[in-house]
CSV table of C-alpha atoms in Angstrom, one decimal:
chain,number,residue,atom,x,y,z
O,98,UNK,CA,-14.5,-22.8,-45.2
O,99,UNK,CA,-17.6,-20.6,-44.9
O,100,UNK,CA,-18.2,-21.9,-41.3
O,101,UNK,CA,-14.7,-21.2,-40.3
O,102,UNK,CA,-14.9,-17.7,-41.8
O,103,UNK,CA,-18.1,-17.0,-39.8
O,104,UNK,CA,-16.5,-18.3,-36.6
O,105,UNK,CA,-13.6,-16.0,-37.2
O,106,UNK,CA,-15.8,-13.0,-37.9
O,107,UNK,CA,-17.8,-13.8,-34.7
O,108,UNK,CA,-14.6,-13.9,-32.5
O,109,UNK,CA,-13.6,-10.6,-34.0
O,110,UNK,CA,-17.0,-8.9,-33.2
O,111,UNK,CA,-16.8,-10.3,-29.7
O,112,UNK,CA,-13.3,-9.0,-29.2
O,113,UNK,CA,-14.2,-5.6,-30.5
O,114,UNK,CA,-17.2,-5.5,-28.2
O,115,UNK,CA,-15.2,-6.4,-25.1
O,116,UNK,CA,-12.6,-3.8,-25.9
O,117,UNK,CA,-15.4,-1.2,-26.4
O,118,UNK,CA,-17.1,-2.1,-23.2
O,119,UNK,CA,-13.8,-1.9,-21.3
O,120,UNK,CA,-13.0,1.5,-22.8
O,121,UNK,CA,-16.5,2.7,-22.0
O,122,UNK,CA,-16.3,1.5,-18.3
O,123,UNK,CA,-12.9,3.2,-17.9
O,124,UNK,CA,-14.2,6.5,-19.3
O,125,UNK,CA,-17.3,6.3,-17.1
O,126,UNK,CA,-15.2,5.5,-14.0
O,127,UNK,CA,-13.3,8.5,-12.5
O,128,UNK,CA,-10.0,8.0,-10.9
O,129,UNK,CA,-10.4,7.7,-7.1
O,130,UNK,CA,-9.3,11.0,-5.3
O,131,UNK,CA,-7.0,10.9,-2.6
O,132,UNK,CA,-8.4,10.4,0.9
O,133,UNK,CA,-9.1,13.7,2.9
O,134,UNK,CA,-8.1,13.5,6.5
O,135,UNK,CA,-10.6,15.6,8.5
O,136,UNK,CA,-9.2,16.2,12.0
O,137,UNK,CA,-11.0,17.9,14.9
O,138,UNK,CA,-11.1,17.2,18.7
O,139,UNK,CA,-13.7,14.5,18.2
O,140,UNK,CA,-11.0,12.6,16.2
O,141,UNK,CA,-9.2,11.7,19.5
O,142,UNK,CA,-10.9,9.6,22.1
O,143,UNK,CA,-9.9,6.8,24.6
O,144,UNK,CA,-6.5,5.6,23.6
O,145,UNK,CA,-7.4,2.0,24.6
O,146,UNK,CA,-10.2,2.0,22.0
O,147,UNK,CA,-7.4,2.0,19.4
O,148,UNK,CA,-5.5,-1.0,18.3
O,149,UNK,CA,-2.4,-1.9,20.4
O,150,UNK,CA,0.9,-2.5,18.7
O,151,UNK,CA,3.7,-3.4,21.2
O,152,UNK,CA,3.8,-0.5,23.6
O,153,UNK,CA,1.8,2.0,21.5
O,154,UNK,CA,-1.5,2.4,19.8
O,155,UNK,CA,-2.6,2.9,16.2
O,156,UNK,CA,-5.8,3.8,14.3
O,157,UNK,CA,-6.7,5.2,10.8
O,158,UNK,CA,-9.0,8.2,10.4
O,159,UNK,CA,-9.9,7.1,6.8
O,160,UNK,CA,-10.5,3.5,7.5
O,161,UNK,CA,-7.3,1.9,6.3
O,162,UNK,CA,-6.4,0.3,9.6
O,163,UNK,CA,-5.2,-2.8,7.8
O,164,UNK,CA,-2.5,-0.6,6.0
O,165,UNK,CA,-1.6,1.1,9.2
O,166,UNK,CA,-1.0,-2.2,11.0
O,167,UNK,CA,0.9,-3.6,8.2
O,168,UNK,CA,3.3,-0.7,8.4
O,169,UNK,CA,3.5,-0.8,12.2
O,170,UNK,CA,4.3,-4.5,12.1
O,171,UNK,CA,6.8,-4.5,9.3
O,172,UNK,CA,10.1,-5.6,10.6
O,173,UNK,CA,12.0,-3.7,7.8
O,174,UNK,CA,10.0,-0.4,8.2
O,175,UNK,CA,7.4,1.0,6.0
O,176,UNK,CA,5.6,4.2,4.9
O,177,UNK,CA,2.4,4.5,6.9
O,178,UNK,CA,-0.8,5.2,4.8
O,179,UNK,CA,-2.8,8.4,4.9
O,180,UNK,CA,-4.9,8.7,7.8
O,181,UNK,CA,-2.7,6.7,10.3
O,182,UNK,CA,-2.8,7.7,13.8
O,183,UNK,CA,0.1,6.8,16.2
O,184,UNK,CA,-0.2,7.3,19.9
O,185,UNK,CA,2.1,6.5,22.8
O,186,UNK,CA,0.4,8.4,25.5
O,187,UNK,CA,-3.1,10.1,25.7
O,188,UNK,CA,-1.8,13.7,25.3
O,189,UNK,CA,0.4,13.2,22.3
O,190,UNK,CA,-0.6,12.1,18.7
O,191,UNK,CA,0.8,12.0,15.3
O,192,UNK,CA,-1.4,11.8,12.2
O,193,UNK,CA,-0.4,11.1,8.7
O,194,UNK,CA,-1.9,13.7,6.4
O,195,UNK,CA,-2.6,13.7,2.7
O,196,UNK,CA,0.4,13.1,0.4
O,197,UNK,CA,2.4,16.3,-0.2
O,198,UNK,CA,1.0,18.2,2.9
O,199,UNK,CA,4.3,18.7,4.5
O,200,UNK,CA,7.2,16.6,2.9
O,201,UNK,CA,9.7,17.6,5.6
O,202,UNK,CA,7.8,15.4,8.1
O,203,UNK,CA,6.7,12.8,5.6
O,204,UNK,CA,3.2,14.3,5.9
O,205,UNK,CA,3.0,13.7,9.8
O,206,UNK,CA,1.1,16.3,11.8
O,207,UNK,CA,1.9,16.4,15.6
O,208,UNK,CA,-0.8,17.1,18.2
O,209,UNK,CA,-0.5,18.1,21.9
O,210,UNK,CA,-3.8,17.4,23.6
O,211,UNK,CA,-5.5,18.2,26.8
O,212,UNK,CA,-7.7,15.3,28.0
O,213,UNK,CA,-10.3,14.8,30.7
O,214,UNK,CA,-13.5,12.8,31.2
O,215,UNK,CA,-15.3,15.0,28.6
O,216,UNK,CA,-12.9,14.3,25.8
O,217,UNK,CA,-10.0,16.0,24.0
O,218,UNK,CA,-8.9,19.5,23.4
O,219,UNK,CA,-6.3,20.3,20.8
O,220,UNK,CA,-3.7,22.5,22.7
O,221,UNK,CA,-1.1,22.5,19.8
O,222,UNK,CA,-0.9,21.1,16.3
O,223,UNK,CA,1.6,21.6,13.5
O,224,UNK,CA,4.5,19.9,11.7
O,225,UNK,CA,7.9,21.2,13.0
O,226,UNK,CA,7.0,23.5,16.0
O,227,UNK,CA,4.9,21.4,18.4
O,228,UNK,CA,6.5,21.2,21.9
O,229,UNK,CA,5.2,18.6,24.4
O,230,UNK,CA,4.8,18.9,28.2
O,231,UNK,CA,8.5,17.8,28.8
O,232,UNK,CA,9.7,20.8,26.5
O,233,UNK,CA,10.6,18.4,23.7
O,234,UNK,CA,10.0,19.3,20.1
O,235,UNK,CA,8.1,16.5,18.5
O,236,UNK,CA,9.5,16.8,15.0
O,237,UNK,CA,13.2,17.0,16.3
O,238,UNK,CA,12.5,13.8,18.4
O,239,UNK,CA,11.1,11.8,15.5
O,240,UNK,CA,13.3,12.9,12.6
O,241,UNK,CA,16.2,10.5,13.3
O,242,UNK,CA,13.7,7.6,12.4
O,243,UNK,CA,12.8,9.4,9.1
O,244,UNK,CA,14.5,7.2,6.5
O,245,UNK,CA,13.6,3.7,7.4
O,246,UNK,CA,10.8,3.9,9.9
O,247,UNK,CA,8.7,6.8,8.6
O,248,UNK,CA,9.3,9.0,11.7
O,249,UNK,CA,8.2,6.4,14.2
O,250,UNK,CA,10.4,6.1,17.1
O,251,UNK,CA,11.1,2.7,18.9
O,252,UNK,CA,14.1,1.1,20.4
O,253,UNK,CA,16.6,0.8,17.6
O,254,UNK,CA,15.0,3.4,15.3
O,255,UNK,CA,17.7,6.0,15.9
O,256,UNK,CA,15.7,8.4,18.2
O,257,UNK,CA,17.0,9.7,21.4
O,258,UNK,CA,15.6,7.9,24.5
O,259,UNK,CA,12.7,9.7,26.0
O,260,UNK,CA,12.6,10.6,29.7
O,261,UNK,CA,9.9,8.2,30.5
O,262,UNK,CA,9.9,4.4,30.4
O,263,UNK,CA,7.3,1.8,29.3
O,264,UNK,CA,5.9,1.4,32.7
O,265,UNK,CA,5.1,5.2,32.7
O,266,UNK,CA,3.6,5.3,29.4
O,267,UNK,CA,1.6,2.2,30.2
O,268,UNK,CA,0.3,3.8,33.4
O,269,UNK,CA,-0.9,6.8,31.3
O,270,UNK,CA,-2.5,4.7,28.8
O,271,UNK,CA,-4.4,2.7,31.6
O,272,UNK,CA,-5.4,5.9,33.3
O,273,UNK,CA,-6.6,7.8,30.3
O,274,UNK,CA,-9.6,9.8,31.7
O,275,UNK,CA,-11.5,9.7,28.3
O,276,UNK,CA,-11.8,5.9,28.8
O,277,UNK,CA,-13.8,6.1,32.1
O,278,UNK,CA,-12.6,4.1,35.0
O,279,UNK,CA,-8.7,3.5,35.2
O,280,UNK,CA,-7.4,0.0,34.8
O,281,UNK,CA,-4.3,0.4,36.8
O,282,UNK,CA,-1.8,-2.4,37.3
O,283,UNK,CA,0.7,-3.0,40.2
O,284,UNK,CA,3.2,-0.1,40.2
O,285,UNK,CA,1.1,2.3,38.0
O,286,UNK,CA,0.4,4.6,40.9
O,287,UNK,CA,3.9,5.2,41.7
O,288,UNK,CA,4.8,5.6,38.1
O,289,UNK,CA,2.2,8.3,37.7
O,290,UNK,CA,3.5,10.1,40.8
O,291,UNK,CA,7.0,10.1,39.3
O,292,UNK,CA,5.6,11.5,36.1
O,293,UNK,CA,3.9,14.4,37.9
O,294,UNK,CA,7.1,15.2,39.7
O,295,UNK,CA,9.0,15.1,36.3
O,296,UNK,CA,6.5,17.5,34.7
O,297,UNK,CA,6.7,19.8,37.7
O,298,UNK,CA,10.5,19.9,37.5
O,299,UNK,CA,10.4,20.5,33.9
O,300,UNK,CA,8.0,23.4,34.2
O,301,UNK,CA,10.1,24.9,37.0
O,302,UNK,CA,13.2,24.5,35.0
O,303,UNK,CA,11.7,26.3,31.9
O,304,UNK,CA,10.3,29.1,34.2
O,305,UNK,CA,13.8,29.6,35.7
O,306,UNK,CA,15.3,29.6,32.1
O,307,UNK,CA,12.7,32.1,30.9
O,308,UNK,CA,13.3,34.3,34.0
O,309,UNK,CA,17.0,34.5,33.6
């Protein structure tokens, strides 16, 4: 009886010790703060150094590439984690900012870049007012994919078709001047010529609209 009582007391002391240790650890361990996404022109480099997903590229500025890839490859759609970078062409980027930064865009910030062999220059950045070289508003283009796909436009995601096809976007990716020597495939040169013509026509159209 005495032995059983001593065992019971020992077990109780051990239990109390474990609970106290756990409480002390919890008190000493601060809650992890949300990741801060620091963005400058050095954040954007060769598009082909990112991770390819189908016809676009992804990265994560706070190190959670695994989470970004999981969202990008989810067949049912998913919310991208903070720091996610999604890029279709070298001059346009969207970055997932800290939670609550701008709820209307699900915290995505849009960037229009100027790129050359020296790197990237941020020409425009913002949430709902960034317009690309084809005179398209980035937010307006992506908002149809808001509910299920977290603003990521792909075929079947509800977005309006863009004026360039995968051959053209692929040619732009393979000729990103930040990557060094271009890695062009058959047909890329013609695709790039068509793109330049489209941009020129778009600029001329905008000039005429502004003029009249």
